[in-house]
CSV table of C-alpha atoms in Angstrom, one decimal:
chain,number,residue,atom,x,y,z
A,1,THR,CA,-0.2,0.6,0.1
A,2,ALA,CA,1.8,3.5,-0.8
A,3,GLY,CA,-0.3,4.9,2.5
A,4,ILE,CA,0.4,8.8,1.9
A,5,THR,CA,2.1,10.4,-1.2
A,6,GLN,CA,3.0,13.9,-1.2
A,7,ALA,CA,4.3,16.0,-4.7
A,8,PRO,CA,5.9,17.0,-5.6
A,9,THR,CA,9.2,16.5,-3.5
A,10,SER,CA,10.6,19.9,-3.9
A,11,GLN,CA,9.8,22.9,-5.3
A,12,ILE,CA,11.7,26.0,-6.4
A,13,LEU,CA,9.2,28.8,-6.1
A,14,ALA,CA,9.5,32.8,-6.8
A,15,ALA,CA,8.1,35.1,-4.3
A,16,GLY,CA,4.9,36.6,-4.7
A,17,ARG,CA,3.7,33.6,-6.8
A,18,SER,CA,1.1,30.6,-5.7
A,19,MET,CA,1.4,26.7,-5.6
A,20,THR,CA,-0.4,23.6,-4.3
A,21,LEU,CA,1.1,21.2,-2.5
A,22,ARG,CA,-0.8,17.3,-3.1
A,23,CYS,CA,-1.0,15.0,-0.1
A,24,THR,CA,-3.6,12.4,-0.8
A,25,GLN,CA,-4.1,8.9,1.1
A,26,ASP,CA,-4.8,5.8,1.2
A,27,MET,CA,-6.3,3.9,4.5
A,28,ARG,CA,-9.3,5.6,4.3
A,29,HIS,CA,-7.7,7.9,7.8
A,30,ASN,CA,-10.3,10.3,9.3
A,31,ALA,CA,-8.3,13.3,9.8
A,32,MET,CA,-4.9,14.5,8.2
A,33,TYR,CA,-2.4,17.4,9.1
A,34,TRP,CA,-0.1,19.8,7.2
A,35,TYR,CA,2.7,20.1,9.5
A,36,ARG,CA,6.5,22.5,8.5
A,37,GLN,CA,9.4,21.0,10.0
A,38,ASP,CA,12.4,24.3,10.4
A,39,LEU,CA,15.8,23.5,11.6
A,40,GLY,CA,15.7,25.1,15.4
A,41,LEU,CA,12.2,25.0,15.5
A,42,GLY,CA,10.8,21.4,15.2
A,43,LEU,CA,7.1,19.8,13.7
A,44,ARG,CA,4.8,22.3,13.6
A,45,LEU,CA,1.5,22.1,12.7
A,46,ILE,CA,0.2,24.1,9.8
A,47,HIS,CA,-4.1,23.4,9.2
A,48,TYR,CA,-5.4,20.1,10.4
A,49,SER,CA,-8.4,18.3,9.0
A,50,ASN,CA,-10.5,15.9,11.3
A,51,THR,CA,-12.6,14.3,8.7
A,52,ALA,CA,-14.3,15.1,5.4
A,53,GLY,CA,-15.7,18.9,4.7
A,54,THR,CA,-14.7,20.6,8.0
A,55,THR,CA,-10.7,22.0,8.6
A,56,GLY,CA,-8.4,23.7,10.5
A,57,LYS,CA,-5.6,26.2,11.9
A,58,GLY,CA,-2.8,25.1,14.1
A,59,GLU,CA,0.3,26.8,15.2
A,60,VAL,CA,1.7,28.5,12.1
A,61,PRO,CA,-1.4,29.2,9.8
A,62,ASP,CA,-1.1,32.4,8.3
A,63,GLY,CA,-0.8,32.4,4.1
A,64,TYR,CA,-2.2,28.8,4.2
A,65,SER,CA,-5.4,27.8,3.5
A,66,VAL,CA,-6.3,24.0,2.5
A,67,SER,CA,-9.3,22.2,2.0
A,68,ARG,CA,-11.0,19.3,2.4
A,69,ALA,CA,-13.3,17.6,-0.4
A,70,ASN,CA,-13.0,14.0,0.6
A,71,THR,CA,-11.4,11.3,3.2
A,72,ASP,CA,-8.2,10.9,0.4
A,73,ASP,CA,-7.4,14.6,-0.6
A,74,PHE,CA,-6.3,17.0,2.1
A,75,PRO,CA,-4.3,19.7,-0.4
A,76,LEU,CA,-1.9,23.0,1.5
A,77,THR,CA,-2.3,26.3,-0.6
A,78,LEU,CA,0.4,28.9,-0.9
A,79,ALA,CA,-1.4,31.9,-1.5
A,80,SER,CA,1.0,34.0,-1.9
A,81,ALA,CA,4.2,32.9,-0.9
A,82,VAL,CA,7.5,34.4,1.0
A,83,PRO,CA,10.8,33.5,2.2
A,84,SER,CA,9.7,32.5,5.4
A,85,GLN,CA,8.2,30.1,3.8
A,86,THR,CA,11.4,28.1,2.9
A,87,SER,CA,10.7,24.4,4.7
A,88,VAL,CA,10.0,21.0,3.7
A,89,TYR,CA,6.5,20.6,4.6
A,90,PHE,CA,4.8,17.0,5.6
A,91,CYS,CA,1.4,15.9,5.2
A,92,ALA,CA,0.2,13.3,7.5
A,93,SER,CA,-3.1,10.9,8.6
A,94,SER,CA,-4.8,8.9,11.2
A,95,ALA,CA,-7.7,6.7,11.9
A,96,LEU,CA,-9.4,8.8,14.9
A,97,GLY,CA,-7.7,12.3,16.1
A,98,TYR,CA,-5.3,13.3,16.8
A,99,THR,CA,-3.9,11.5,20.0
A,100,ASP,CA,-3.5,8.4,17.6
A,101,THR,CA,-0.8,7.0,16.1
A,102,GLN,CA,-0.2,9.2,12.8
A,103,TYR,CA,1.1,8.0,9.8
A,104,PHE,CA,3.8,11.0,8.0
A,105,GLY,CA,4.4,11.2,3.6
A,106,PRO,CA,7.5,12.1,2.5
A,107,GLY,CA,8.0,15.4,2.4
A,108,THR,CA,8.0,18.8,0.2
A,109,ARG,CA,11.0,20.5,0.2
A,110,LEU,CA,10.1,23.7,-0.6
A,111,THR,CA,12.5,27.2,-1.2
A,112,VAL,CA,11.0,30.3,-1.8
A,113,LEU,CA,13.0,33.1,-3.0
B,1,SER,CA,7.6,27.1,25.0
B,2,GLN,CA,7.8,23.5,23.9
B,3,GLN,CA,5.3,20.8,25.5
B,4,GLY,CA,7.8,18.1,24.9
B,5,GLU,CA,11.4,18.2,25.2
B,6,GLU,CA,14.0,15.0,24.2
B,7,ASP,CA,17.1,15.3,26.1
B,8,PRO,CA,20.2,14.3,24.9
B,9,GLN,CA,20.3,17.1,22.0
B,10,ALA,CA,22.4,14.4,20.2
B,11,LEU,CA,23.8,10.7,20.8
B,12,SER,CA,26.7,8.8,19.3
B,13,ILE,CA,27.5,5.6,19.9
B,14,GLN,CA,28.5,2.4,18.9
B,15,GLU,CA,27.0,-0.4,17.5
B,16,GLY,CA,25.7,-2.8,19.9
B,17,GLU,CA,25.6,-0.4,22.8
B,18,ASN,CA,22.5,1.0,24.7
B,19,ALA,CA,20.8,4.3,23.9
B,20,THR,CA,19.1,6.4,25.8
B,21,MET,CA,16.5,9.0,25.5
B,22,ASN,CA,14.7,11.8,27.1
B,23,CYS,CA,11.3,13.6,27.1
B,24,SER,CA,10.0,16.1,29.5
B,25,TYR,CA,7.1,18.2,28.9
B,26,LYS,CA,4.2,20.0,31.1
B,27,THR,CA,0.9,19.8,30.7
B,28,SER,CA,-1.3,16.0,31.7
B,29,ILE,CA,-1.5,14.4,28.4
B,30,ASN,CA,-4.1,11.4,27.0
B,31,ASN,CA,-1.1,9.6,25.3
B,32,LEU,CA,2.7,10.2,24.5
B,33,GLN,CA,4.4,9.1,21.3
B,34,TRP,CA,7.5,8.5,20.2
B,35,TYR,CA,9.4,8.7,16.2
B,36,ARG,CA,11.9,8.3,14.5
B,37,GLN,CA,13.0,10.3,11.3
B,38,ASN,CA,15.5,9.3,9.7
B,39,SER,CA,17.5,12.0,7.2
B,40,GLY,CA,15.8,13.2,4.8
B,41,ARG,CA,11.8,11.9,5.3
B,42,GLY,CA,9.8,11.5,6.6
B,43,LEU,CA,9.1,10.6,10.6
B,44,VAL,CA,7.2,7.1,11.3
B,45,HIS,CA,5.1,6.4,14.4
B,46,LEU,CA,7.4,4.1,17.0
B,47,ILE,CA,5.6,3.6,19.9
B,48,LEU,CA,3.0,4.9,21.7
B,49,ILE,CA,1.6,5.2,26.3
B,50,ARG,CA,-1.5,5.6,27.4
B,51,SER,CA,-0.9,8.0,30.7
B,52,ASN,CA,-2.1,5.4,32.4
B,53,GLU,CA,0.6,3.2,31.2
B,54,ARG,CA,4.2,2.4,32.8
B,55,GLU,CA,6.0,1.0,31.0
B,56,LYS,CA,6.1,-1.0,26.9
B,57,HIS,CA,8.0,-2.6,25.0
B,58,SER,CA,7.9,-3.0,20.5
B,59,GLY,CA,11.3,-5.8,20.3
B,60,ARG,CA,14.5,-3.7,21.0
B,61,LEU,CA,12.6,-0.4,21.9
B,62,ARG,CA,11.3,0.1,25.9
B,63,VAL,CA,9.3,3.7,26.7
B,64,THR,CA,8.8,4.7,30.2
B,65,LEU,CA,6.6,6.2,31.5
B,66,ASP,CA,6.2,8.9,34.4
B,67,THR,CA,3.2,10.7,34.4
B,68,SER,CA,4.5,12.4,38.2
B,69,LYS,CA,7.5,14.1,36.5
B,70,LYS,CA,5.6,13.8,33.3
B,71,SER,CA,8.5,12.4,31.8
B,72,SER,CA,9.4,9.5,29.7
B,73,SER,CA,12.3,8.1,28.3
B,74,LEU,CA,13.4,6.0,25.2
B,75,LEU,CA,16.0,3.1,25.6
B,76,ILE,CA,17.3,1.5,21.7
B,77,THR,CA,18.9,-1.5,23.0
B,78,ALA,CA,21.5,-3.5,21.4
B,79,SER,CA,21.6,-0.4,18.8
B,80,ARG,CA,22.3,-1.1,15.2
B,81,ALA,CA,23.6,1.7,12.4
B,82,ALA,CA,20.6,2.1,10.9
B,83,ASP,CA,19.7,2.7,14.2
B,84,THR,CA,21.2,6.3,13.5
B,85,ALA,CA,18.3,9.3,12.8
B,86,SER,CA,16.1,12.1,15.1
B,87,TYR,CA,13.3,10.3,17.9
B,88,PHE,CA,11.1,13.1,18.7
B,89,CYS,CA,8.0,13.0,21.2
B,90,ALA,CA,4.7,14.0,20.6
B,91,THR,CA,2.6,14.9,23.1
B,92,ASP,CA,-1.7,16.0,23.1
B,93,ASP,CA,-2.4,17.9,25.5
B,94,SER,CA,-5.3,16.6,28.0
B,95,GLY,CA,-6.4,19.8,29.5
B,96,GLY,CA,-6.7,21.9,26.5
B,97,SER,CA,-6.3,22.3,23.2
B,98,ASN,CA,-7.4,20.0,22.0
B,99,TYR,CA,-6.6,19.6,18.5
B,100,LYS,CA,-2.8,18.9,17.9
B,101,LEU,CA,0.3,16.4,18.7
B,102,THR,CA,2.6,18.7,20.2
B,103,PHE,CA,6.6,17.3,19.1
B,104,GLY,CA,9.8,17.7,20.5
B,105,LYS,CA,13.4,19.5,18.8
B,106,GLY,CA,14.7,15.3,18.5
B,107,THR,CA,17.3,13.9,19.4
B,108,LEU,CA,19.4,13.4,16.9
B,109,LEU,CA,21.1,9.1,17.4
B,110,THR,CA,24.4,8.4,15.5
B,111,VAL,CA,25.1,4.4,16.0
B,112,ASN,CA,28.7,4.1,15.2
B,113,PRO,CA,29.5,0.6,13.1
């Protein structure tokens, strides 16, 4: 089974441009999450979704938006990228809620110039 | 401040030795989880211990939880070079925010062959 896939693997983006990071899971998990990982800051939650049709803000939501039209997909959109959004982005899912085991995708390395 | 903080930040040992990493947290929790991250990869779940459990084993891994001291330890026995990775603890907050896990900044373990 694929588990969680993310695309693209890496991307260089000009500041001011928009971009959507894709995340798909095939485990029929209810909950999905987007994190960013930065050196010295660890893993921080951007947005989450407890079930299809609902989303919520995490610790660092500014500049990002998400949607959850169905169970499998949870895209993250940067409307107008800024250099501070340079990071590694991880999508994750869990069968039940946030206290459950989370399964992570391989990550997207984004550089905003 | 961080909910979960790992100690030490970095640990270097020889193959065959045991490795112990510690995690301290600040609030009451439902569960505490440990994850591993190989360089450039996504996080992989290792073990989940519930607040009413004191010790849990999985293969060469042993996790303890002391809720009175708000601390946990992860012991890897008979380490192998393949155990080289960063290890993170993650906690929820049973009394406060009810939507996210908080990850520590991790312990970088290097196992020398």
